[in-house]
Amino acid sequence: MKFRCHGCGAEIDAGVRLAFACPNAGLGDDIDHVLVADSETLPLSIGNETDPFLRYRQWLSPYRLARSSGLSDSAWFDLVGKLDLALAAVDGSGFRITPMAERIGLAKAIGLSGSLWVKDETHNVSGSHKARHLMGVMLYLRVLEAARLPAGENMKARRLTIASCGNAALAAAVIARAAEWPLDVFIPPDADEAVKARLKELGAAITICERRPGEAGDPCYLRFREAVAAGAIPFGVQGTDNGLAIEGGRTLAFEMAEEFSRVGVVPDALFAQVGGGALASALAQGLAIARANGLLPSLPKLFAVQTAGCAPLARAWERLDGMDLDVPAKKRSQFMWPWETTPTSLAHGILDDETYDWWAIAEGMRASGGSTVVVDESQVATAHKAGRLHTDIVASATGTSGLAGVIAKPEAGRQIAVIFSGVER
Ligand SMILES: Cc1ncc(COP(=O)(O)O)c(C=O)c1O
């Protein structure tokens, strides 16, 4: 099972070396290093299970690694099944296909003349889509253990680690607890008390990261990088540190594509809220795979939504203007760099100062004819309020901010899709 860096082209065998950061990352060469699994060119079959990690198993690199390493199909069911039972004990339920429905009342409320489809991730494991990303990583670790592959050597002695104080941290803590794997979470001093309490309840070890004098950059992320350098396993959702984390998120796109195909609707546009970029990059990749496998006749236009207070992807997109994407892949800092000012927004979960996984989103927007959309605070607030008033989905303002993009660009298509994620706490 090969992974290839989309920036420098380095190849790794995921059974021999951990498929997380590119081996050439950190050389300071300004290349956008992210490992991506080689796609299967054969038509892939879909199972009839309701757990996406079983249903789409042929589409997932950890499954392909398992099979090519001598594990049977039933061994995969066993790995997924054990984690599923443990997730149910820790968080109430394991992974199941999440609902997507047309929301006529919500479309009307925001003045949309076409149809609006909302995929509801608020009842997913840990209350958001983030757990999908990390389940993909955990299954990879389990396959390495079960097949006794060299990449997994001495792995149980290594702790998992993440820098986050929101949905990603909660997802990591739930999955780590289910897998009985110790987790370190690096959080800022002002992290939400309810999130902190839940992380502790789940057994995660929390480190509060103060800014150190003379230090530039996010202190939580810096401590996370130090922990990884000292041997911890990156268990966050940035593809730059862990390319494999993107993959589990693709299941969201597979589910949407399958449902659209089932109801006979061709989506014109998908609006996705973008922070670090893992979600939109997983959607872009997942939709492309779904299309290649005949689930979609064409790609919906991908619109990446950021707030006016923090829009590093929109800034990069403007600079790309018609350029061959090989150029920015080799000159990252000319397109993507940390946002200079400290932003605030009701949608605080998408204020990442860098869109780490920006390149794959740009590729997805290019391939589909989409673009970035920058929304203002009143659109963020209107989307949140309309989502609460006109649906039964209790999503946070971060999790409804994709809809703010629809409000800003209602002419994007007749069949528009958004994802509501991140239950309001
Ligand atoms: C509910 C919700 N939606 C979307 C996002 C954006 O995801 P990403 O950081 O992968 O762009 C986040 C990130 O925290 C989130 O919590």
Tab-separated table of C-alpha atoms and ligand atoms in Angstrom:
chain	number	residue	atom	x	y	z
A	1	MET	CA	0.000	0.000	0.000
A	2	LYS	CA	1.801	3.075	-1.296
A	3	PHE	CA	1.429	6.686	-0.214
A	4	ARG	CA	2.872	9.495	-2.303
A	5	CYS	CA	3.653	13.086	-1.307
A	6	HIS	CA	1.696	15.472	-3.545
A	7	GLY	CA	4.472	18.055	-3.160
A	8	CYS	CA	7.798	16.262	-3.628
A	9	GLY	CA	6.618	12.920	-5.015
A	10	ALA	CA	8.300	10.864	-2.237
A	11	GLU	CA	6.754	7.403	-1.965
A	12	ILE	CA	6.395	5.355	1.172
A	13	ASP	CA	5.121	1.880	1.832
A	14	ALA	CA	2.537	2.232	4.619
A	15	GLY	CA	3.441	-1.180	6.005
A	16	VAL	CA	7.088	-0.299	6.366
A	17	ARG	CA	6.930	3.298	7.522
A	18	LEU	CA	4.123	5.237	9.206
A	19	ALA	CA	2.009	7.000	6.542
A	20	PHE	CA	1.799	10.237	8.506
A	21	ALA	CA	4.141	13.132	7.615
A	22	CYS	CA	6.137	13.016	4.367
A	23	PRO	CA	9.717	11.875	5.097
A	24	ASN	CA	10.951	15.085	3.423
A	25	ALA	CA	8.751	17.424	5.468
A	26	GLY	CA	10.796	19.696	7.679
A	27	LEU	CA	13.622	20.161	5.181
A	28	GLY	CA	12.636	23.810	4.857
A	29	ASP	CA	12.365	23.479	1.082
A	30	ASP	CA	9.017	25.315	0.823
A	31	ILE	CA	7.385	22.278	-0.758
A	32	ASP	CA	3.809	21.469	0.303
A	33	HIS	CA	4.442	17.990	1.728
A	34	VAL	CA	1.325	15.859	2.301
A	35	LEU	CA	1.130	12.079	1.897
A	36	VAL	CA	-1.857	10.788	-0.070
A	37	ALA	CA	-2.794	7.127	-0.542
A	38	ASP	CA	-2.481	5.805	-4.075
A	39	SER	CA	-5.983	5.467	-5.499
A	40	GLU	CA	-7.300	2.106	-6.538
A	41	THR	CA	-8.072	2.161	-10.240
A	42	LEU	CA	-10.361	-0.877	-10.234
A	43	PRO	CA	-14.088	-0.293	-9.742
A	44	LEU	CA	-14.681	-0.579	-6.016
A	45	SER	CA	-17.672	-2.346	-4.599
A	46	ILE	CA	-19.816	-0.991	-1.792
A	47	GLY	CA	-20.936	-3.267	1.028
A	48	ASN	CA	-24.434	-3.362	2.505
A	49	GLU	CA	-23.341	-2.513	6.050
A	50	THR	CA	-24.460	0.705	7.750
A	51	ASP	CA	-21.047	1.358	9.331
A	52	PRO	CA	-19.155	3.445	6.722
A	53	PHE	CA	-15.852	1.812	7.705
A	54	LEU	CA	-17.342	-1.525	6.672
A	55	ARG	CA	-19.536	-0.353	3.803
A	56	TYR	CA	-16.721	1.480	1.985
A	57	ARG	CA	-13.899	-0.731	3.197
A	58	GLN	CA	-12.614	-1.381	-0.321
A	59	TRP	CA	-12.226	2.378	-0.712
A	60	LEU	CA	-9.984	2.734	2.354
A	61	SER	CA	-6.212	2.339	2.342
A	62	PRO	CA	-6.046	0.676	5.821
A	63	TYR	CA	-8.341	-2.066	4.487
A	64	ARG	CA	-6.252	-2.483	1.345
A	65	LEU	CA	-3.132	-2.621	3.506
A	66	ALA	CA	-4.786	-5.261	5.698
A	67	ARG	CA	-5.671	-7.444	2.727
A	68	SER	CA	-2.315	-7.072	1.024
A	69	SER	CA	-0.650	-8.005	4.327
A	70	GLY	CA	-2.485	-11.284	4.605
A	71	LEU	CA	-5.389	-10.299	6.882
A	72	SER	CA	-8.793	-11.614	5.828
A	73	ASP	CA	-11.992	-9.680	5.215
A	74	SER	CA	-13.348	-11.069	8.472
A	75	ALA	CA	-10.228	-9.857	10.318
A	76	TRP	CA	-11.189	-6.314	9.183
A	77	PHE	CA	-14.749	-6.863	10.446
A	78	ASP	CA	-13.253	-7.970	13.721
A	79	LEU	CA	-11.058	-4.844	14.075
A	80	VAL	CA	-13.890	-2.477	13.151
A	81	GLY	CA	-16.423	-4.414	15.239
A	82	LYS	CA	-14.327	-4.330	18.427
A	83	LEU	CA	-13.785	-0.584	18.110
A	84	ASP	CA	-17.469	-0.130	17.340
A	85	LEU	CA	-18.502	-1.872	20.548
A	86	ALA	CA	-15.992	0.138	22.545
A	87	LEU	CA	-17.184	3.414	20.932
A	88	ALA	CA	-20.750	2.550	21.887
A	89	ALA	CA	-19.639	2.029	25.488
A	90	VAL	CA	-17.619	5.278	25.580
A	91	ASP	CA	-19.842	7.615	23.551
A	92	GLY	CA	-23.220	5.950	23.051
A	93	SER	CA	-22.755	4.723	19.483
A	94	GLY	CA	-20.210	3.779	16.856
A	95	PHE	CA	-20.097	5.023	13.248
A	96	ARG	CA	-23.275	4.747	11.179
A	97	ILE	CA	-24.245	6.437	7.922
A	98	THR	CA	-25.470	9.876	8.938
A	99	PRO	CA	-28.710	11.296	7.527
A	100	MET	CA	-28.902	13.718	4.608
A	101	ALA	CA	-32.244	15.284	3.721
A	102	GLU	CA	-33.702	18.063	1.639
A	103	ARG	CA	-34.579	20.990	3.917
A	104	ILE	CA	-37.364	22.890	2.203
A	105	GLY	CA	-38.164	25.178	5.165
A	106	LEU	CA	-34.547	26.180	5.633
A	107	ALA	CA	-34.092	26.873	1.904
A	108	LYS	CA	-37.158	29.093	1.961
A	109	ALA	CA	-36.015	30.889	5.103
A	110	ILE	CA	-32.742	31.938	3.475
A	111	GLY	CA	-34.465	32.894	0.223
A	112	LEU	CA	-33.066	30.052	-1.871
A	113	SER	CA	-35.144	29.197	-4.936
A	114	GLY	CA	-33.515	25.789	-5.522
A	115	SER	CA	-33.151	22.756	-3.263
A	116	LEU	CA	-30.980	22.607	-0.170
A	117	TRP	CA	-29.615	19.292	1.130
A	118	VAL	CA	-28.200	19.080	4.647
A	119	LYS	CA	-25.994	16.246	5.825
A	120	ASP	CA	-26.310	16.023	9.610
A	121	GLU	CA	-23.074	15.074	11.375
A	122	THR	CA	-24.145	16.244	14.830
A	123	HIS	CA	-25.099	12.713	15.901
A	124	ASN	CA	-21.876	11.231	14.628
A	125	VAL	CA	-19.337	9.834	17.113
A	126	SER	CA	-18.371	12.664	19.541
A	127	GLY	CA	-20.859	15.053	17.898
A	128	SER	CA	-19.015	15.987	14.705
A	129	HIS	CA	-17.452	14.650	11.524
A	130	LYS	CA	-13.962	14.957	13.054
A	131	ALA	CA	-14.109	11.430	14.427
A	132	ARG	CA	-14.240	10.061	10.873
A	133	HIS	CA	-10.758	11.438	10.205
A	134	LEU	CA	-9.336	9.839	13.341
A	135	MET	CA	-11.123	6.505	12.962
A	136	GLY	CA	-9.235	6.108	9.676
A	137	VAL	CA	-5.963	6.654	11.545
A	138	MET	CA	-6.891	4.278	14.373
A	139	LEU	CA	-7.845	1.524	11.940
A	140	TYR	CA	-4.485	1.923	10.237
A	141	LEU	CA	-2.726	1.543	13.615
A	142	ARG	CA	-4.840	-1.539	14.377
A	143	VAL	CA	-3.953	-3.094	11.005
A	144	LEU	CA	-0.245	-2.505	11.653
A	145	GLU	CA	-0.588	-4.284	14.993
A	146	ALA	CA	-2.732	-7.162	13.741
A	147	ALA	CA	-0.538	-7.855	10.701
A	148	ARG	CA	2.671	-7.271	12.733
A	149	LEU	CA	3.993	-4.880	10.105
A	150	PRO	CA	7.372	-3.147	10.563
A	151	ALA	CA	5.764	0.336	10.607
A	152	GLY	CA	3.973	-0.701	13.798
A	153	GLU	CA	7.040	-1.777	15.715
A	154	ASN	CA	7.056	-0.691	19.366
A	155	MET	CA	3.940	1.346	18.668
A	156	LYS	CA	2.054	0.568	21.856
A	157	ALA	CA	4.806	2.328	23.815
A	158	ARG	CA	4.007	5.569	21.972
A	159	ARG	CA	1.262	7.940	23.110
A	160	LEU	CA	-1.203	9.624	20.761
A	161	THR	CA	-1.124	13.410	20.611
A	162	ILE	CA	-3.221	16.298	19.290
A	163	ALA	CA	-3.310	20.094	19.536
A	164	SER	CA	-6.958	21.195	19.676
A	165	CYS	CA	-9.530	22.403	22.158
A	166	GLY	CA	-12.646	21.717	20.154
A	167	ASN	CA	-14.353	19.028	18.140
A	168	ALA	CA	-11.104	17.430	16.974
A	169	ALA	CA	-9.843	17.001	20.550
A	170	LEU	CA	-13.143	15.472	21.642
A	171	ALA	CA	-13.097	13.093	18.682
A	172	ALA	CA	-9.498	12.096	19.429
A	173	ALA	CA	-10.310	11.510	23.087
A	174	VAL	CA	-13.345	9.325	22.356
A	175	ILE	CA	-11.481	7.160	19.841
A	176	ALA	CA	-8.337	6.933	21.981
A	177	ARG	CA	-10.450	5.865	24.950
A	178	ALA	CA	-12.278	3.252	22.876
A	179	ALA	CA	-8.917	1.917	21.681
A	180	GLU	CA	-7.467	2.140	25.223
A	181	TRP	CA	-4.560	4.169	23.897
A	182	PRO	CA	-3.178	7.050	26.024
A	183	LEU	CA	-3.665	10.520	24.549
A	184	ASP	CA	-2.026	13.906	25.218
A	185	VAL	CA	-4.034	16.987	24.277
A	186	PHE	CA	-2.375	20.401	24.028
A	187	ILE	CA	-4.867	23.187	24.680
A	188	PRO	CA	-4.748	26.987	25.149
A	189	PRO	CA	-5.321	28.611	28.562
A	190	ASP	CA	-8.782	29.872	27.503
A	191	ALA	CA	-10.121	26.472	26.359
A	192	ASP	CA	-13.799	25.898	27.007
A	193	GLU	CA	-14.449	24.459	30.484
A	194	ALA	CA	-17.041	21.954	29.242
A	195	VAL	CA	-14.616	20.603	26.621
A	196	LYS	CA	-11.859	20.349	29.241
A	197	ALA	CA	-14.151	18.481	31.613
A	198	ARG	CA	-15.180	15.994	28.912
A	199	LEU	CA	-11.558	15.448	27.845
A	200	LYS	CA	-10.657	14.635	31.446
A	201	GLU	CA	-13.655	12.353	31.797
A	202	LEU	CA	-12.404	10.487	28.730
A	203	GLY	CA	-9.004	10.022	30.330
A	204	ALA	CA	-6.996	12.360	28.083
A	205	ALA	CA	-3.932	14.044	29.618
A	206	ILE	CA	-4.250	17.795	29.136
A	207	THR	CA	-1.350	20.250	28.852
A	208	ILE	CA	-2.206	23.947	28.943
A	209	CYS	CA	0.130	25.833	26.628
A	210	GLU	CA	1.045	29.406	27.515
A	211	ARG	CA	2.805	31.512	24.922
A	212	ARG	CA	6.546	31.545	25.643
A	213	PRO	CA	8.463	34.827	25.357
A	214	GLY	CA	9.848	35.363	21.851
A	215	GLU	CA	7.937	32.399	20.424
A	216	ALA	CA	6.018	32.808	17.145
A	217	GLY	CA	3.117	30.564	16.136
A	218	ASP	CA	0.427	28.675	18.029
A	219	PRO	CA	1.973	27.389	21.309
A	220	CYS	CA	-0.344	24.324	21.349
A	221	TYR	CA	0.776	23.327	17.889
A	222	LEU	CA	4.440	23.909	18.806
A	223	ARG	CA	4.118	21.625	21.874
A	224	PHE	CA	2.344	19.051	19.711
A	225	ARG	CA	5.222	19.117	17.214
A	226	GLU	CA	7.716	18.666	20.045
A	227	ALA	CA	5.767	15.671	21.339
A	228	VAL	CA	5.743	14.126	17.842
A	229	ALA	CA	9.488	14.758	17.489
A	230	ALA	CA	9.942	12.928	20.798
A	231	GLY	CA	8.075	9.879	19.467
A	232	ALA	CA	4.352	10.516	20.006
A	233	ILE	CA	1.910	9.465	17.266
A	234	PRO	CA	0.270	12.493	15.574
A	235	PHE	CA	-3.446	12.003	16.191
A	236	GLY	CA	-4.694	15.324	14.848
A	237	VAL	CA	-6.559	16.188	11.682
A	238	GLN	CA	-3.969	18.208	9.782
A	239	GLY	CA	-2.869	16.319	6.692
A	240	THR	CA	0.568	17.917	6.812
A	241	ASP	CA	1.308	16.002	10.035
A	242	ASN	CA	-0.797	12.998	9.240
A	243	GLY	CA	-1.850	12.515	5.625
A	244	LEU	CA	-3.855	9.471	6.567
A	245	ALA	CA	-6.176	11.565	8.739
A	246	ILE	CA	-7.763	13.018	5.622
A	247	GLU	CA	-8.847	9.641	4.365
A	248	GLY	CA	-11.442	8.686	6.972
A	249	GLY	CA	-13.210	11.986	6.213
A	250	ARG	CA	-13.772	10.840	2.642
A	251	THR	CA	-16.491	8.486	3.925
A	252	LEU	CA	-18.649	11.587	4.348
A	253	ALA	CA	-18.423	12.280	0.603
A	254	PHE	CA	-19.036	8.617	-0.245
A	255	GLU	CA	-22.227	8.644	1.828
A	256	MET	CA	-23.430	11.869	0.209
A	257	ALA	CA	-22.676	10.629	-3.301
A	258	GLU	CA	-24.456	7.346	-2.677
A	259	GLU	CA	-27.524	9.071	-1.248
A	260	PHE	CA	-27.716	11.544	-4.146
A	261	SER	CA	-27.467	8.631	-6.554
A	262	ARG	CA	-30.199	6.743	-4.665
A	263	VAL	CA	-32.657	9.663	-4.762
A	264	GLY	CA	-31.731	10.536	-8.364
A	265	VAL	CA	-30.480	14.045	-7.669
A	266	VAL	CA	-27.342	15.505	-9.247
A	267	PRO	CA	-25.867	18.043	-6.812
A	268	ASP	CA	-24.641	21.262	-8.448
A	269	ALA	CA	-22.721	22.684	-5.525
A	270	LEU	CA	-21.304	21.707	-2.151
A	271	PHE	CA	-20.447	24.413	0.386
A	272	ALA	CA	-17.987	23.367	3.082
A	273	GLN	CA	-16.769	25.412	6.038
A	274	VAL	CA	-12.961	25.506	6.098
A	275	GLY	CA	-10.603	25.880	9.048
A	276	GLY	CA	-7.488	23.730	8.834
A	277	GLY	CA	-8.880	22.308	5.600
A	278	ALA	CA	-9.080	18.577	6.381
A	279	LEU	CA	-12.846	18.454	5.905
A	280	ALA	CA	-12.969	20.163	2.497
A	281	SER	CA	-9.895	18.323	1.292
A	282	ALA	CA	-11.470	14.977	2.273
A	283	LEU	CA	-14.696	15.990	0.515
A	284	ALA	CA	-12.834	16.974	-2.650
A	285	GLN	CA	-10.942	13.681	-2.739
A	286	GLY	CA	-13.965	11.603	-1.755
A	287	LEU	CA	-16.208	13.143	-4.416
A	288	ALA	CA	-13.567	12.570	-7.078
A	289	ILE	CA	-13.332	8.891	-6.074
A	290	ALA	CA	-17.142	8.586	-5.960
A	291	ARG	CA	-17.356	10.074	-9.430
A	292	ALA	CA	-14.632	7.799	-10.791
A	293	ASN	CA	-16.652	4.875	-9.446
A	294	GLY	CA	-19.850	5.984	-11.142
A	295	LEU	CA	-21.774	7.336	-8.148
A	296	LEU	CA	-21.892	10.875	-9.525
A	297	PRO	CA	-22.280	11.883	-13.195
A	298	SER	CA	-20.301	15.078	-12.526
A	299	LEU	CA	-18.552	16.783	-9.634
A	300	PRO	CA	-20.577	19.328	-7.672
A	301	LYS	CA	-18.815	22.689	-7.568
A	302	LEU	CA	-16.845	22.826	-4.327
A	303	PHE	CA	-17.167	26.130	-2.468
A	304	ALA	CA	-14.782	26.597	0.449
A	305	VAL	CA	-16.278	28.936	3.037
A	306	GLN	CA	-14.159	31.091	5.361
A	307	THR	CA	-15.023	34.121	7.472
A	308	ALA	CA	-13.820	37.616	6.614
A	309	GLY	CA	-11.839	37.666	9.889
A	310	CYS	CA	-9.607	34.784	8.811
A	311	ALA	CA	-9.466	33.702	5.175
A	312	PRO	CA	-5.994	32.367	4.314
A	313	LEU	CA	-7.395	29.936	1.729
A	314	ALA	CA	-9.279	32.698	-0.098
A	315	ARG	CA	-6.054	34.732	-0.133
A	316	ALA	CA	-4.137	31.786	-1.615
A	317	TRP	CA	-6.894	31.080	-4.153
A	318	GLU	CA	-6.703	34.620	-5.508
A	319	ARG	CA	-2.971	34.250	-5.979
A	320	LEU	CA	-3.413	30.984	-7.887
A	321	ASP	CA	-5.443	32.592	-10.655
A	322	GLY	CA	-5.042	30.182	-13.589
A	323	MET	CA	-1.626	28.924	-12.469
A	324	ASP	CA	-0.620	25.267	-12.872
A	325	LEU	CA	-1.060	23.725	-9.383
A	326	ASP	CA	2.419	22.196	-9.544
A	327	VAL	CA	3.816	25.689	-8.974
A	328	PRO	CA	2.232	26.363	-5.546
A	329	ALA	CA	2.964	22.774	-4.490
A	330	LYS	CA	6.650	23.713	-4.711
A	331	LYS	CA	6.395	27.276	-3.393
A	332	ARG	CA	4.012	26.962	-0.493
A	333	SER	CA	4.942	30.104	1.401
A	334	GLN	CA	4.064	32.345	-1.545
A	335	PHE	CA	0.458	31.172	-1.274
A	336	MET	CA	-0.164	29.986	2.255
A	337	TRP	CA	1.137	31.656	5.394
A	338	PRO	CA	-0.366	32.295	8.841
A	339	TRP	CA	-3.051	34.972	9.054
A	340	GLU	CA	-1.409	38.012	10.581
A	341	THR	CA	-4.117	39.261	12.914
A	342	THR	CA	-5.926	37.448	15.714
A	343	PRO	CA	-9.443	36.925	14.388
A	344	THR	CA	-12.741	36.515	16.173
A	345	SER	CA	-15.932	35.011	14.827
A	346	LEU	CA	-19.083	33.319	16.007
A	347	ALA	CA	-17.729	30.423	13.916
A	348	HIS	CA	-14.622	30.218	16.110
A	349	GLY	CA	-13.847	26.617	15.106
A	350	ILE	CA	-12.749	27.672	11.614
A	351	LEU	CA	-10.307	30.373	12.672
A	352	ASP	CA	-7.174	28.290	12.019
A	353	ASP	CA	-4.481	30.781	11.121
A	354	GLU	CA	-3.356	28.525	8.262
A	355	THR	CA	-5.367	26.275	5.960
A	356	TYR	CA	-2.963	23.368	6.320
A	357	ASP	CA	-4.670	21.224	3.676
A	358	TRP	CA	-5.207	24.041	1.227
A	359	TRP	CA	-3.641	22.465	-1.861
A	360	ALA	CA	-6.057	19.540	-2.194
A	361	ILE	CA	-8.973	21.950	-1.718
A	362	ALA	CA	-7.608	24.186	-4.482
A	363	GLU	CA	-7.319	21.112	-6.690
A	364	GLY	CA	-10.930	20.159	-5.863
A	365	MET	CA	-12.220	23.672	-6.550
A	366	ARG	CA	-10.352	23.745	-9.854
A	367	ALA	CA	-11.616	20.332	-10.941
A	368	SER	CA	-15.220	21.165	-10.121
A	369	GLY	CA	-15.415	24.828	-11.129
A	370	GLY	CA	-15.875	26.012	-7.538
A	371	SER	CA	-14.139	28.755	-5.579
A	372	THR	CA	-13.657	30.203	-2.138
A	373	VAL	CA	-16.453	32.226	-0.523
A	374	VAL	CA	-15.715	34.737	2.216
A	375	VAL	CA	-18.650	35.430	4.532
A	376	ASP	CA	-19.229	38.233	7.001
A	377	GLU	CA	-20.370	37.855	10.595
A	378	SER	CA	-23.974	38.701	9.866
A	379	GLN	CA	-24.132	35.858	7.320
A	380	VAL	CA	-22.540	33.502	9.871
A	381	ALA	CA	-25.132	34.534	12.459
A	382	THR	CA	-28.048	34.302	10.011
A	383	ALA	CA	-26.985	30.803	8.947
A	384	HIS	CA	-26.732	29.661	12.554
A	385	LYS	CA	-30.090	31.106	13.535
A	386	ALA	CA	-31.847	29.772	10.424
A	387	GLY	CA	-30.333	26.334	10.980
A	388	ARG	CA	-31.653	26.252	14.528
A	389	LEU	CA	-35.088	27.669	13.703
A	390	HIS	CA	-35.827	25.734	10.536
A	391	THR	CA	-34.331	22.324	11.254
A	392	ASP	CA	-34.193	19.992	14.228
A	393	ILE	CA	-30.373	19.925	14.006
A	394	VAL	CA	-28.593	21.447	16.993
A	395	ALA	CA	-25.410	22.545	15.247
A	396	SER	CA	-22.917	25.172	16.407
A	397	ALA	CA	-22.213	28.369	14.459
A	398	THR	CA	-18.954	26.785	13.268
A	399	GLY	CA	-20.908	23.790	12.059
A	400	THR	CA	-23.497	25.830	10.116
A	401	SER	CA	-21.015	28.259	8.571
A	402	GLY	CA	-21.063	26.405	5.245
A	403	LEU	CA	-24.659	27.629	4.968
A	404	ALA	CA	-23.407	31.204	5.386
A	405	GLY	CA	-21.611	30.590	2.087
A	406	VAL	CA	-24.909	29.625	0.453
A	407	ILE	CA	-26.448	32.849	1.769
A	408	ALA	CA	-23.550	34.740	0.185
A	409	LYS	CA	-23.788	32.861	-3.122
A	410	PRO	CA	-27.359	31.623	-3.627
A	411	GLU	CA	-26.937	31.486	-7.404
A	412	ALA	CA	-24.407	28.630	-7.094
A	413	GLY	CA	-26.859	25.983	-8.324
A	414	ARG	CA	-30.339	24.438	-8.203
A	415	GLN	CA	-29.281	21.532	-5.966
A	416	ILE	CA	-27.021	22.721	-3.172
A	417	ALA	CA	-25.529	20.648	-0.344
A	418	VAL	CA	-24.062	21.652	3.015
A	419	ILE	CA	-22.820	19.808	6.070
A	420	PHE	CA	-24.048	20.659	9.552
A	421	SER	CA	-21.487	19.385	12.026
A	422	GLY	CA	-20.370	20.050	15.590
A	423	VAL	CA	-23.260	19.735	17.995
A	424	GLU	CA	-23.880	22.915	20.000
A	425	ARG	CA	-22.546	22.366	23.519
B	1	LIG	C1	-18.003	21.603	13.193
B	1	LIG	C2	-16.840	21.869	12.330
B	1	LIG	N1	-17.025	22.005	11.006
B	1	LIG	C3	-15.985	22.259	10.193
B	1	LIG	C4	-14.714	22.416	10.685
B	1	LIG	C5	-13.618	22.718	9.717
B	1	LIG	O1	-12.839	21.606	9.497
B	1	LIG	P1	-11.354	21.735	9.016
B	1	LIG	O2	-10.549	22.280	10.168
B	1	LIG	O3	-10.974	20.351	8.680
B	1	LIG	O4	-11.340	22.671	7.855
B	1	LIG	C6	-14.477	22.286	12.053
B	1	LIG	C7	-13.102	22.420	12.586
B	1	LIG	O5	-12.867	22.495	13.761
B	1	LIG	C8	-15.555	21.996	12.900
B	1	LIG	O6	-15.390	21.850	14.216
